[in-house]
Coordinates of C-alpha atoms and ligand atoms in Angstrom, one line a residue:
M1 CA -3.1 -4.5 -3.6
C2 CA -2.0 -7.8 -5.0
G3 CA -3.8 -11.1 -5.0
I4 CA -3.3 -14.2 -2.9
V5 CA -4.9 -17.6 -3.5
G6 CA -4.8 -20.9 -1.7
Y7 CA -6.1 -24.3 -2.7
A8 CA -6.5 -27.6 -0.9
G9 CA -8.4 -30.5 -2.5
R10 CA -8.1 -33.5 -4.8
E11 CA -6.9 -31.8 -8.0
R12 CA -3.4 -30.7 -8.7
A13 CA -3.0 -27.4 -6.9
A14 CA -0.6 -25.7 -9.4
E15 CA -3.2 -25.4 -12.2
E16 CA -6.0 -24.4 -9.7
L17 CA -3.8 -21.7 -8.3
F18 CA -2.8 -20.5 -11.7
E19 CA -6.4 -20.1 -12.7
G20 CA -7.2 -18.2 -9.5
L21 CA -4.2 -15.9 -10.0
K22 CA -5.2 -15.1 -13.6
K23 CA -8.5 -13.8 -12.2
L24 CA -6.8 -11.8 -9.6
E25 CA -4.1 -10.4 -11.8
Y26 CA -5.9 -7.0 -12.0
R27 CA -5.0 -6.5 -8.3
G28 CA -1.3 -6.5 -9.2
Y29 CA 0.8 -7.8 -12.0
D30 CA 4.4 -7.1 -11.6
S31 CA 5.4 -10.6 -10.4
A32 CA 3.8 -13.9 -9.5
G33 CA 4.5 -17.1 -7.8
I34 CA 3.1 -20.4 -6.6
S35 CA 4.2 -22.9 -3.9
T36 CA 2.8 -26.4 -3.6
C37 CA 3.3 -29.0 -0.9
D38 CA 3.6 -32.7 -1.7
R39 CA 4.4 -35.3 1.0
G40 CA 6.5 -33.0 3.1
E41 CA 8.2 -31.2 0.3
I42 CA 7.6 -27.6 -0.9
F43 CA 7.9 -26.8 -4.5
T44 CA 8.1 -23.1 -5.6
A45 CA 8.1 -21.2 -8.9
K46 CA 8.2 -17.4 -9.0
R47 CA 8.9 -14.8 -11.6
G48 CA 9.0 -11.1 -12.2
G49 CA 6.4 -10.3 -14.8
R50 CA 2.9 -11.5 -15.5
V51 CA 1.1 -14.6 -14.2
E52 CA 1.5 -16.3 -17.6
E53 CA 5.3 -16.4 -17.0
L54 CA 4.5 -19.2 -14.5
L55 CA 2.9 -21.5 -17.1
P56 CA 6.1 -23.5 -18.1
Y57 CA 6.8 -24.3 -14.4
L58 CA 3.4 -25.6 -13.4
K59 CA 4.1 -29.2 -14.2
A60 CA 7.0 -29.3 -11.8
L61 CA 4.8 -28.2 -8.9
S62 CA 3.3 -31.4 -7.6
G63 CA 0.7 -31.8 -4.8
T64 CA -2.9 -30.9 -4.2
V65 CA -2.2 -28.2 -1.7
G66 CA -0.7 -24.8 -2.4
I67 CA -0.6 -21.0 -2.3
G68 CA -0.1 -18.3 -4.9
H69 CA 0.5 -14.6 -5.3
T70 CA 0.3 -11.8 -7.9
R71 CA 2.3 -8.8 -6.7
W72 CA 2.1 -5.1 -6.8
A73 CA 5.4 -4.2 -5.2
T74 CA 5.5 -1.9 -2.3
H75 CA 9.0 -2.8 -1.0
G76 CA 11.7 -3.9 -3.4
E77 CA 11.6 -3.8 -7.1
A78 CA 9.6 -6.3 -9.2
N79 CA 12.0 -9.2 -9.9
D80 CA 12.3 -12.9 -9.4
V81 CA 13.8 -12.8 -6.0
N82 CA 11.3 -10.3 -4.6
A83 CA 8.4 -12.2 -6.1
H84 CA 6.3 -14.1 -3.5
P85 CA 6.2 -16.8 -2.0
H86 CA 9.0 -16.2 0.4
A87 CA 10.5 -19.1 2.2
C88 CA 12.3 -19.9 5.4
G89 CA 12.8 -23.4 6.8
K90 CA 9.6 -25.4 6.4
F91 CA 7.5 -22.3 5.5
S92 CA 6.4 -20.7 2.3
V93 CA 4.4 -17.5 2.6
V94 CA 2.4 -15.1 0.4
H95 CA 1.5 -11.7 1.6
N96 CA -0.8 -8.9 0.6
G97 CA -0.2 -5.6 2.4
I98 CA 2.7 -3.9 4.2
I99 CA 4.7 -4.9 7.3
E100 CA 5.5 -1.6 8.7
N101 CA 8.0 -2.8 11.3
Y102 CA 9.8 -5.1 9.0
A103 CA 13.2 -3.4 9.3
E104 CA 13.4 -3.8 13.1
L105 CA 12.1 -7.4 12.9
R106 CA 14.6 -8.2 10.2
A107 CA 17.4 -6.8 12.3
E108 CA 16.3 -8.8 15.3
L109 CA 16.1 -12.0 13.3
A110 CA 19.3 -11.4 11.5
A111 CA 21.0 -11.1 14.9
S112 CA 19.8 -14.6 15.7
G113 CA 21.3 -16.0 12.4
H114 CA 18.5 -15.6 9.9
Q115 CA 19.6 -14.7 6.4
F116 CA 17.4 -12.6 4.1
I117 CA 17.6 -12.7 0.4
S118 CA 14.9 -10.3 -0.8
Q119 CA 14.3 -6.6 -0.4
T120 CA 10.7 -7.1 0.6
D121 CA 9.0 -6.4 3.9
S122 CA 7.1 -9.7 3.4
E123 CA 10.1 -12.1 3.8
V124 CA 10.3 -11.3 7.5
V125 CA 7.0 -13.2 8.0
A126 CA 8.5 -16.4 6.7
H127 CA 11.4 -16.0 9.1
L128 CA 9.2 -15.2 12.1
L129 CA 7.1 -18.3 11.4
D130 CA 10.3 -20.4 11.3
F131 CA 11.4 -18.7 14.5
Y132 CA 8.2 -19.4 16.4
Y133 CA 7.4 -22.9 15.0
D134 CA 7.1 -25.6 17.5
G135 CA 5.2 -28.2 15.4
D136 CA 1.9 -26.3 15.4
L137 CA 1.2 -24.2 12.3
A138 CA -1.7 -22.2 13.7
D139 CA 0.2 -21.3 16.8
A140 CA 3.2 -20.2 14.8
V141 CA 0.9 -18.0 12.7
R142 CA -0.6 -16.6 15.9
L143 CA 2.8 -15.8 17.5
A144 CA 4.2 -14.3 14.3
C145 CA 1.2 -12.1 13.7
A146 CA 1.4 -10.8 17.2
R147 CA 4.8 -9.2 16.3
L148 CA 3.6 -7.6 13.1
K149 CA 2.5 -4.0 12.6
G150 CA 0.8 -2.8 9.4
C151 CA -1.7 -4.7 7.3
W152 CA -1.7 -8.1 5.9
A153 CA -3.5 -11.0 4.3
L154 CA -1.2 -14.1 4.6
A155 CA -1.4 -17.6 3.3
V156 CA 1.2 -19.9 4.8
L157 CA 2.3 -23.3 3.6
C158 CA 4.2 -25.6 6.0
A159 CA 6.1 -28.7 4.8
D160 CA 4.8 -30.7 7.9
F161 CA 1.2 -30.1 7.1
D162 CA -1.3 -31.2 4.5
G163 CA -3.0 -27.8 4.1
F164 CA -2.3 -24.2 4.7
A165 CA -3.1 -21.3 7.0
V166 CA -4.7 -18.0 6.2
T167 CA -4.9 -14.9 8.3
R168 CA -5.7 -11.3 7.8
R169 CA -5.5 -7.8 9.3
S170 CA -6.9 -4.9 7.4
S171 CA -6.4 -6.6 4.0
S172 CA -9.2 -8.8 2.6
A173 CA -9.2 -12.6 2.6
I174 CA -12.1 -14.8 1.6
L175 CA -12.5 -18.5 2.0
G176 CA -14.4 -20.7 -0.4
E177 CA -15.9 -24.2 -0.5
G178 CA -16.7 -26.1 -3.6
D179 CA -14.8 -28.9 -5.3
G180 CA -12.0 -28.4 -2.8
Y181 CA -11.3 -25.6 -0.4
F182 CA -10.0 -22.2 -1.4
A183 CA -8.7 -18.9 -0.1
A184 CA -8.4 -15.7 -2.1
S185 CA -8.1 -11.9 -1.8
D186 CA -11.5 -11.5 -3.4
I187 CA -14.5 -13.3 -4.5
Y188 CA -13.7 -13.0 -8.2
A189 CA -11.0 -15.6 -7.9
L190 CA -13.5 -18.1 -6.6
C191 CA -16.1 -17.7 -9.4
G192 CA -16.9 -20.9 -11.1
R193 CA -14.9 -22.9 -8.6
A194 CA -16.5 -22.4 -5.2
H195 CA -20.2 -22.6 -4.4
S196 CA -20.0 -20.7 -1.1
Y197 CA -17.7 -18.1 0.4
C198 CA -17.0 -16.6 3.8
V199 CA -15.4 -13.3 4.5
M200 CA -12.7 -13.7 7.2
E201 CA -12.8 -11.3 10.2
D202 CA -9.7 -9.3 11.2
G203 CA -7.4 -11.6 13.3
D204 CA -9.1 -14.9 12.2
I205 CA -6.8 -17.8 11.5
A206 CA -8.2 -20.4 9.1
I207 CA -6.7 -23.8 8.6
V208 CA -7.6 -25.1 5.2
T209 CA -7.0 -28.8 4.3
P210 CA -8.3 -31.1 1.5
R211 CA -10.9 -32.2 4.1
G212 CA -12.3 -28.8 5.1
I213 CA -11.8 -25.4 6.8
T214 CA -11.5 -24.6 10.5
I215 CA -11.6 -21.0 11.6
Y216 CA -10.1 -19.7 14.9
D217 CA -10.0 -16.2 16.3
C218 CA -6.6 -14.6 17.1
N219 CA -6.4 -16.6 20.4
L220 CA -7.0 -19.8 18.6
I221 CA -10.5 -20.3 20.0
P222 CA -12.6 -21.9 17.3
V223 CA -15.2 -19.5 15.8
K224 CA -18.2 -20.0 13.4
R225 CA -18.3 -17.7 10.4
A226 CA -21.2 -17.7 8.0
F227 CA -20.7 -19.1 4.5
E228 CA -22.9 -17.5 1.8
Q229 CA -23.9 -18.7 -1.6
L230 CA -21.7 -17.6 -4.4
N231 CA -23.8 -16.8 -7.5
E232 CA -24.2 -13.7 -9.6
E233 CA -20.6 -12.6 -9.9
G234 CA -19.9 -15.8 -11.8
E235 CA -21.4 -14.4 -15.0
E236 CA -18.8 -11.6 -15.1
V237 CA -15.8 -13.8 -15.8
G238 CA -14.1 -13.2 -19.2
T239 CA -14.1 -10.3 -21.6
G240 CA -17.0 -11.7 -23.7
D241 CA -17.1 -10.2 -27.2
C242 CA -14.8 -7.4 -26.3
P243 CA -11.0 -7.5 -26.7
H244 CA -10.5 -6.0 -23.3
Y245 CA -12.3 -5.7 -19.9
M246 CA -12.2 -1.9 -20.2
L247 CA -14.4 -1.9 -23.3
K248 CA -16.7 -4.6 -21.9
E249 CA -17.1 -2.6 -18.7
I250 CA -17.8 0.7 -20.5
R251 CA -20.5 -1.2 -22.4
Q252 CA -22.0 -2.2 -19.0
N253 CA -22.5 1.4 -18.0
A254 CA -26.2 1.5 -18.9
R255 CA -26.8 -1.9 -17.2
T256 CA -25.1 -0.4 -14.1
I257 CA -27.4 2.6 -14.0
R258 CA -30.4 0.3 -14.3
A259 CA -29.2 -2.2 -11.7
T260 CA -28.3 0.5 -9.2
C261 CA -31.7 2.1 -9.6
N262 CA -33.4 -1.3 -9.1
K263 CA -31.4 -2.2 -6.0
F264 CA -31.8 1.3 -4.5
S265 CA -35.6 0.9 -4.4
Y266 CA -35.1 -2.1 -2.1
I267 CA -32.8 -0.4 0.4
P268 CA -34.6 -0.5 3.8
N269 CA -35.6 2.7 5.6
L270 CA -35.1 5.3 2.9
P271 CA -37.3 7.8 4.8
A272 CA -34.8 7.6 7.8
L273 CA -31.9 8.1 5.4
K274 CA -33.7 11.2 4.0
K275 CA -34.3 12.6 7.4
R276 CA -30.7 12.0 8.4
L277 CA -29.5 13.9 5.3
E278 CA -32.0 16.7 5.9
D279 CA -31.1 17.1 9.5
S280 CA -27.3 16.9 9.0
D281 CA -25.2 20.0 9.7
K282 CA -22.8 19.0 7.0
I283 CA -22.1 16.2 4.5
V284 CA -18.5 15.3 3.8
L285 CA -17.5 12.8 1.1
V286 CA -14.2 11.0 1.1
G287 CA -12.6 9.0 -1.7
C288 CA -9.5 8.5 -3.9
G289 CA -8.9 8.6 -7.6
T290 CA -12.1 8.1 -9.7
A291 CA -14.2 7.7 -6.5
Y292 CA -13.1 11.1 -5.4
N293 CA -14.1 12.5 -8.8
A294 CA -17.5 10.9 -8.4
A295 CA -17.6 12.7 -5.0
L296 CA -17.0 16.0 -6.8
A297 CA -20.2 15.3 -8.8
A298 CA -22.0 14.4 -5.5
V299 CA -21.1 17.8 -4.1
R300 CA -23.2 19.4 -6.8
L301 CA -26.0 16.9 -6.6
L302 CA -26.3 16.7 -2.8
G303 CA -25.5 20.4 -2.4
G304 CA -28.5 21.2 -4.6
A305 CA -30.8 18.9 -2.6
Y306 CA -29.9 19.5 1.0
D307 CA -29.5 22.8 2.9
C308 CA -26.2 22.0 4.7
P309 CA -22.7 22.5 3.3
V310 CA -21.4 19.5 1.2
S311 CA -17.7 19.0 0.5
A312 CA -15.5 16.3 -1.1
H313 CA -12.1 15.3 0.4
I314 CA -9.2 13.3 -1.0
A315 CA -9.1 10.5 1.5
S316 CA -5.3 10.3 1.8
E317 CA -5.4 14.0 2.9
A318 CA -8.5 13.7 5.0
R319 CA -6.7 11.1 7.2
Y320 CA -4.3 13.7 8.4
D321 CA -6.4 16.8 8.1
P322 CA -9.9 15.5 8.7
P323 CA -12.9 17.6 7.8
R324 CA -14.5 18.7 11.1
V325 CA -17.6 16.7 11.7
T326 CA -20.1 16.5 14.6
E327 CA -22.7 13.9 15.6
K328 CA -25.1 15.7 13.3
S329 CA -22.8 15.2 10.3
V330 CA -22.9 12.6 7.6
C331 CA -19.7 11.2 6.1
I332 CA -20.0 9.4 2.7
A333 CA -17.2 7.0 1.9
V334 CA -16.9 6.3 -1.8
S335 CA -14.9 3.2 -2.8
Q336 CA -15.4 0.7 -5.7
S337 CA -13.7 -2.1 -3.8
G338 CA -14.7 -1.0 -0.3
E339 CA -11.2 -1.9 0.7
T340 CA -9.3 1.3 -0.2
A341 CA -7.0 1.8 2.8
D342 CA -7.0 5.6 2.7
T343 CA -10.8 5.9 2.3
L344 CA -11.4 3.3 5.1
R345 CA -9.2 5.3 7.5
A346 CA -10.7 8.7 6.6
A347 CA -14.2 7.2 7.1
E348 CA -13.2 5.7 10.5
I349 CA -11.9 9.0 11.7
A350 CA -15.1 10.7 10.7
R351 CA -17.1 8.0 12.5
E352 CA -15.0 8.2 15.6
A353 CA -15.8 11.9 15.7
G354 CA -19.5 11.0 15.7
A355 CA -20.5 11.3 12.0
Y356 CA -23.1 8.9 10.6
L357 CA -21.2 6.8 8.0
I358 CA -22.7 6.0 4.6
A359 CA -20.7 3.6 2.3
V360 CA -21.2 3.9 -1.5
T361 CA -19.5 0.8 -2.8
N362 CA -19.6 -1.9 -5.4
V363 CA -18.5 -4.8 -3.2
G364 CA -21.2 -5.8 -0.7
Y365 CA -19.0 -7.8 1.7
S366 CA -16.1 -5.3 1.8
A367 CA -14.5 -3.8 4.8
I368 CA -16.3 -0.4 4.4
T369 CA -19.7 -2.1 4.6
R370 CA -18.7 -3.5 8.0
I371 CA -18.0 -0.2 9.6
A372 CA -20.8 1.8 7.8
D373 CA -24.1 2.7 9.4
K374 CA -25.7 2.5 6.0
V375 CA -24.6 0.9 2.7
L376 CA -25.7 2.2 -0.7
P377 CA -24.8 -0.4 -3.3
V378 CA -23.4 0.5 -6.7
C379 CA -24.4 -2.5 -8.8
A380 CA -21.7 -2.5 -11.4
G381 CA -20.8 -6.2 -11.0
A382 CA -17.2 -7.2 -10.9
E383 CA -14.9 -4.5 -12.4
V384 CA -11.7 -6.1 -13.6
C385 CA -10.1 -3.4 -15.6
V386 CA -7.8 -1.4 -13.3
A387 CA -9.2 1.9 -14.6
A388 CA -12.7 2.4 -13.1
T389 CA -15.5 3.0 -15.6
K390 CA -18.8 1.4 -14.9
S391 CA -18.3 1.8 -11.1
Y392 CA -18.0 5.6 -11.6
I393 CA -21.2 5.6 -13.5
G394 CA -22.9 3.6 -10.8
Q395 CA -21.6 5.9 -8.1
L396 CA -23.1 8.9 -10.1
A397 CA -26.4 7.0 -10.3
C398 CA -26.3 6.4 -6.5
F399 CA -25.7 10.1 -5.8
H400 CA -28.6 11.1 -8.1
L401 CA -30.9 8.9 -6.1
M402 CA -29.6 10.2 -2.8
A403 CA -30.2 13.7 -4.0
S404 CA -33.8 13.0 -4.9
L405 CA -35.2 11.0 -2.0
N406 CA -38.2 13.3 -2.0
N407 CA -39.1 12.4 -5.5
I408 CA -37.2 9.2 -6.3
G409 CA -39.6 7.9 -8.9
V410 CA -39.1 10.9 -11.2
R411 CA -35.3 10.7 -10.9
M412 CA -35.3 7.0 -11.5
S413 CA -37.3 7.4 -14.8
E414 CA -34.9 10.1 -15.8
L415 CA -31.9 7.8 -15.1
L416 CA -33.5 5.0 -17.0
K417 CA -34.0 7.3 -20.0
V418 CA -30.4 8.5 -19.9
A419 CA -29.2 4.9 -19.7
G420 CA -30.6 4.5 -23.3
G421 CA -28.3 7.3 -24.5
V422 CA -25.4 5.8 -22.6
E423 CA -26.0 2.5 -24.3
D424 CA -25.9 4.2 -27.8
I425 CA -22.6 5.9 -27.1
A426 CA -21.0 2.8 -25.6
S427 CA -21.9 0.6 -28.5
G428 CA -20.6 3.1 -31.1
G429 CA -17.1 4.4 -31.2
A430 CA -16.3 6.1 -34.5
Y431 CA -16.0 9.5 -32.9
A432 CA -14.1 8.1 -30.0
R433 CA -11.5 6.7 -32.5
V434 CA -11.1 10.1 -34.2
I435 CA -10.6 12.0 -30.9
A436 CA -8.4 9.2 -29.5
K437 CA -6.1 9.5 -32.6
L438 CA -5.8 13.3 -31.9
C439 CA -4.9 12.5 -28.3
V440 CA -2.2 10.0 -29.3
Q441 CA -0.7 12.6 -31.7
S442 CA -0.6 15.3 -29.1
R443 CA 2.1 16.3 -26.6
A444 CA -0.6 16.9 -23.9
V445 CA -4.4 16.8 -23.7
F446 CA -6.4 19.2 -21.6
F447 CA -10.1 18.5 -20.7
L448 CA -12.1 21.6 -20.1
G449 CA -15.7 22.3 -19.0
R450 CA -17.9 24.5 -16.9
G451 CA -20.3 23.5 -14.1
V452 CA -21.1 19.8 -14.3
D453 CA -18.7 19.4 -17.2
V454 CA -15.7 20.3 -14.9
D455 CA -16.2 17.0 -12.9
V456 CA -16.4 15.1 -16.1
A457 CA -13.3 16.8 -17.5
V458 CA -11.3 15.9 -14.3
E459 CA -12.3 12.3 -14.5
G460 CA -11.8 12.1 -18.3
S461 CA -8.3 13.3 -17.9
L462 CA -7.5 10.8 -15.1
K463 CA -8.9 8.0 -17.4
L464 CA -6.8 9.1 -20.4
K465 CA -3.5 9.4 -18.4
E466 CA -3.9 6.1 -16.5
V467 CA -4.5 3.9 -19.5
S468 CA -2.6 5.7 -22.4
Y469 CA 0.2 7.4 -20.3
I470 CA -0.4 10.6 -22.3
F471 CA 0.1 13.7 -20.1
S472 CA -3.3 15.2 -19.4
D473 CA -5.1 17.6 -17.1
G474 CA -8.8 18.4 -16.5
Y475 CA -10.0 21.8 -15.1
P476 CA -12.6 24.5 -15.4
A477 CA -12.7 26.2 -18.8
G478 CA -12.6 29.6 -17.2
E479 CA -9.2 28.9 -15.7
L480 CA -7.6 28.5 -19.1
K481 CA -6.7 32.2 -19.3
H482 CA -5.3 32.2 -15.8
G483 CA -2.3 30.0 -16.7
T484 CA -2.7 26.9 -18.8
L485 CA -3.2 28.9 -22.0
A486 CA 0.6 29.4 -21.9
L487 CA 1.0 25.7 -22.8
V488 CA -1.4 25.8 -25.7
D489 CA 0.1 25.5 -29.2
E490 CA -0.4 23.3 -32.3
T491 CA 1.0 20.2 -30.4
V492 CA -1.6 20.3 -27.6
L493 CA -5.2 19.1 -27.8
S494 CA -8.0 20.5 -25.7
V495 CA -11.1 18.4 -25.4
V496 CA -13.9 20.9 -24.5
L497 CA -17.1 19.6 -23.0
I498 CA -20.2 21.7 -23.6
C499 CA -23.3 20.0 -22.1
D500 CA -25.0 22.8 -20.2
E501 CA -27.0 25.2 -22.3
A502 CA -26.8 27.9 -19.6
L503 CA -23.0 27.9 -19.7
A504 CA -22.5 27.2 -23.4
E505 CA -21.7 30.7 -24.5
K506 CA -18.9 31.0 -21.9
S507 CA -17.5 27.6 -22.9
K508 CA -17.5 28.6 -26.5
N509 CA -15.2 31.6 -25.5
A510 CA -12.6 29.1 -24.3
V511 CA -12.7 27.3 -27.7
E512 CA -12.1 30.6 -29.5
Q513 CA -9.2 31.4 -27.2
I514 CA -7.6 28.0 -28.0
L515 CA -8.2 28.3 -31.8
S516 CA -6.7 31.8 -31.8
R517 CA -3.5 30.2 -30.5
R518 CA -3.5 27.4 -33.0
G519 CA -4.3 24.8 -30.4
K520 CA -6.1 21.6 -31.5
V521 CA -9.7 21.3 -30.3
A522 CA -12.2 18.5 -30.0
I523 CA -15.7 19.3 -28.9
V524 CA -17.9 16.9 -27.0
T525 CA -21.4 18.2 -26.6
T526 CA -25.0 17.3 -26.1
L527 CA -26.1 20.6 -27.8
P528 CA -26.8 20.4 -31.5
H529 CA -26.3 24.2 -32.1
V530 CA -22.8 24.0 -30.5
Y531 CA -22.0 21.0 -32.7
E532 CA -23.2 22.8 -35.9
E533 CA -21.3 26.0 -35.0
F534 CA -17.9 24.3 -34.5
K535 CA -18.2 21.4 -37.0
G536 CA -15.5 22.0 -39.6
R537 CA -13.8 24.7 -37.5
V538 CA -12.3 22.4 -34.9
N539 CA -10.3 19.2 -35.3
A540 CA -13.2 16.9 -34.2
S541 CA -16.6 17.2 -32.7
W542 CA -18.9 14.6 -31.2
L543 CA -22.6 15.2 -30.8
L544 CA -24.0 13.1 -28.0
P545 CA -27.7 12.3 -27.5
P546 CA -29.6 15.1 -25.9
A547 CA -29.9 15.2 -22.1
P548 CA -30.6 17.8 -19.4
A549 CA -27.4 19.3 -18.0
H550 CA -27.8 17.6 -14.6
L551 CA -27.8 14.2 -16.3
S552 CA -25.3 14.9 -19.1
H553 CA -22.4 13.5 -17.1
F554 CA -23.5 10.0 -17.8
L555 CA -23.2 10.6 -21.5
S556 CA -20.1 12.7 -21.6
S557 CA -18.2 10.5 -19.2
T558 CA -19.0 7.4 -21.2
A559 CA -17.7 9.2 -24.2
L560 CA -14.5 10.2 -22.5
Q561 CA -14.0 6.6 -21.2
L562 CA -14.3 5.4 -24.7
I563 CA -11.8 8.0 -25.9
A564 CA -9.3 6.9 -23.2
Y565 CA -9.8 3.3 -24.2
R566 CA -9.2 3.9 -27.9
A567 CA -6.2 6.1 -27.1
A568 CA -4.7 3.3 -25.0
V569 CA -5.2 0.7 -27.8
L570 CA -3.8 3.1 -30.5
A571 CA -0.8 3.8 -28.3
G572 CA -0.2 0.0 -27.9
R573 CA -0.9 0.0 -24.2
D574 CA -2.8 -2.7 -22.3
P575 CA -5.8 -0.7 -21.1
D576 CA -6.8 -3.4 -18.5
K577 CA -3.4 -3.4 -16.8
P578 CA -1.8 0.0 -16.8
R579 CA 1.8 0.1 -15.8
N580 CA 2.5 0.8 -12.1
L581 CA -1.1 0.6 -11.1
A582 CA -3.4 -2.0 -9.6
K583 CA -7.0 -2.3 -8.5
S584 CA -8.1 -2.2 -4.8
V585 CA -5.5 0.0 -3.3
T586 CA -5.3 -1.6 0.1
V587 CA -2.0 0.1 1.0
E588 CA -1.4 3.7 2.1
Ligands
LIG1 N1 4.6 -5.5 0.6 C1 4.7 -6.7 -0.2 C2 5.7 -6.6 -1.3 O1 6.1 -5.5 -1.7 C3 3.4 -7.2 -0.7 C4 2.8 -6.2 -1.7 C5 1.5 -6.6 -2.3 O2 0.5 -6.5 -1.5 O3 1.5 -7.1 -3.4 O4 6.1 -7.6 -1.8

């Protein structure tokens, strides 16, 4: 989590870094800070709160070299002191990740006279650099990192040096060249500023100056790393016509389905992938949050297409209780960013046990792509809102295509057709507003469905709670009478999804059970007869465009994303930056 940036060039660094931080703020936004260096002096401004808080201090930060940070606190509350950069002697440091052995290092350094002022794990890095510094920045970084356990991306400013150092282990760091030289946690910060980028390898130490970038390995042997053109992501910057990224990104759902289909047809060796899936003794999927919910949908899709058992696992659990795999198994790691620490580790464990690893990810240069045997791209483009929307839709599209490798043309045309319906839903919104208002007026919101609708209910509930903070749960409609019905009264809303004709009668029973207990009900359905039957009897009903049950989740999840978005706005929340959350969960 968190974003780091670095700049060395001819322009004033403070403004460059501020712009970079604003683009990375979705990775963490509880505090922010910048250090610049000018003729041997380091200037620092840092504050608890959003990146904007730094604006009044930028003028005082002189120099054309600097580093910056937007934080998602892991150790120590979000306040001015704990904000990065952290300083010691000639050093100023920003850190993304967790230093697991910080307590023992801190004790050791304190014993030799170092005084700590923050509660963070990161401050220890600045003190270690000071401890090891002997006039050579790169060497101090090498020696300090050799003492660290955990994960990190670090940018280090040294008063003696006209430039900065960057290094990483298990947290992402990208270098950029353009009008000046850049470092950042992800490519998004470089858009519009760099023309090419390079993904640092674990252990690399880069020295970035206004004159260029030199990269060394962890033993300070110079290494060559490829720089690639930075192009398409540039178009994603900004919210366009929409007030928030979340709405903009929901409106890109249809585009994501089309782009994912298009890219899929160019994936090399699809027949070999098909054979691998057909011959596998089991398929296990690992993911967290929304990606895990997409994996639930994959279980139905892949389970219907291949003979072997298919299961989905929450990655943070799978790390410690790994699904049993063999050399004939396939593990599918699902991660929007491709950097999710728990998913990476669960995938590594499966791979070490012999499984063939497939990555389903939205970020082509991410860590998961480097350990995977096969990468299946989700072409959502940059997703800036912390709550995943279009990437979930893209993951669903990818699983549909994986499930129909026998007959991919037919499935693609179905997907392209359903994309039209998705577009219609996303560009409207009157029904979403009505249901969102009911959500905001309710003590709790339950999302219910059967079959394919269960997965949508679970994801719809996650979406609502993460952006609106309204208590919510999603589960199978048949379970209602086994416990949750006890909570239903006139203050509770149940959003009932009915998109599978074969299960509609049973789902209607759940609606009747709720109405009999005076519970509030909103129906979301693709079935006109269900809509007609309940219209006027329930608090709200939304008829979606028609679609076969196996494709309906594209429509119903787009509808639930919009409801969550509208509820967040009505409740006065910032849907793009929910409290306590951040994008790219690179810590465990
Ligand atoms: N562990 C560090 C802290 O809590 C860095 C967290 C981050 O990656 O934002 O300050």
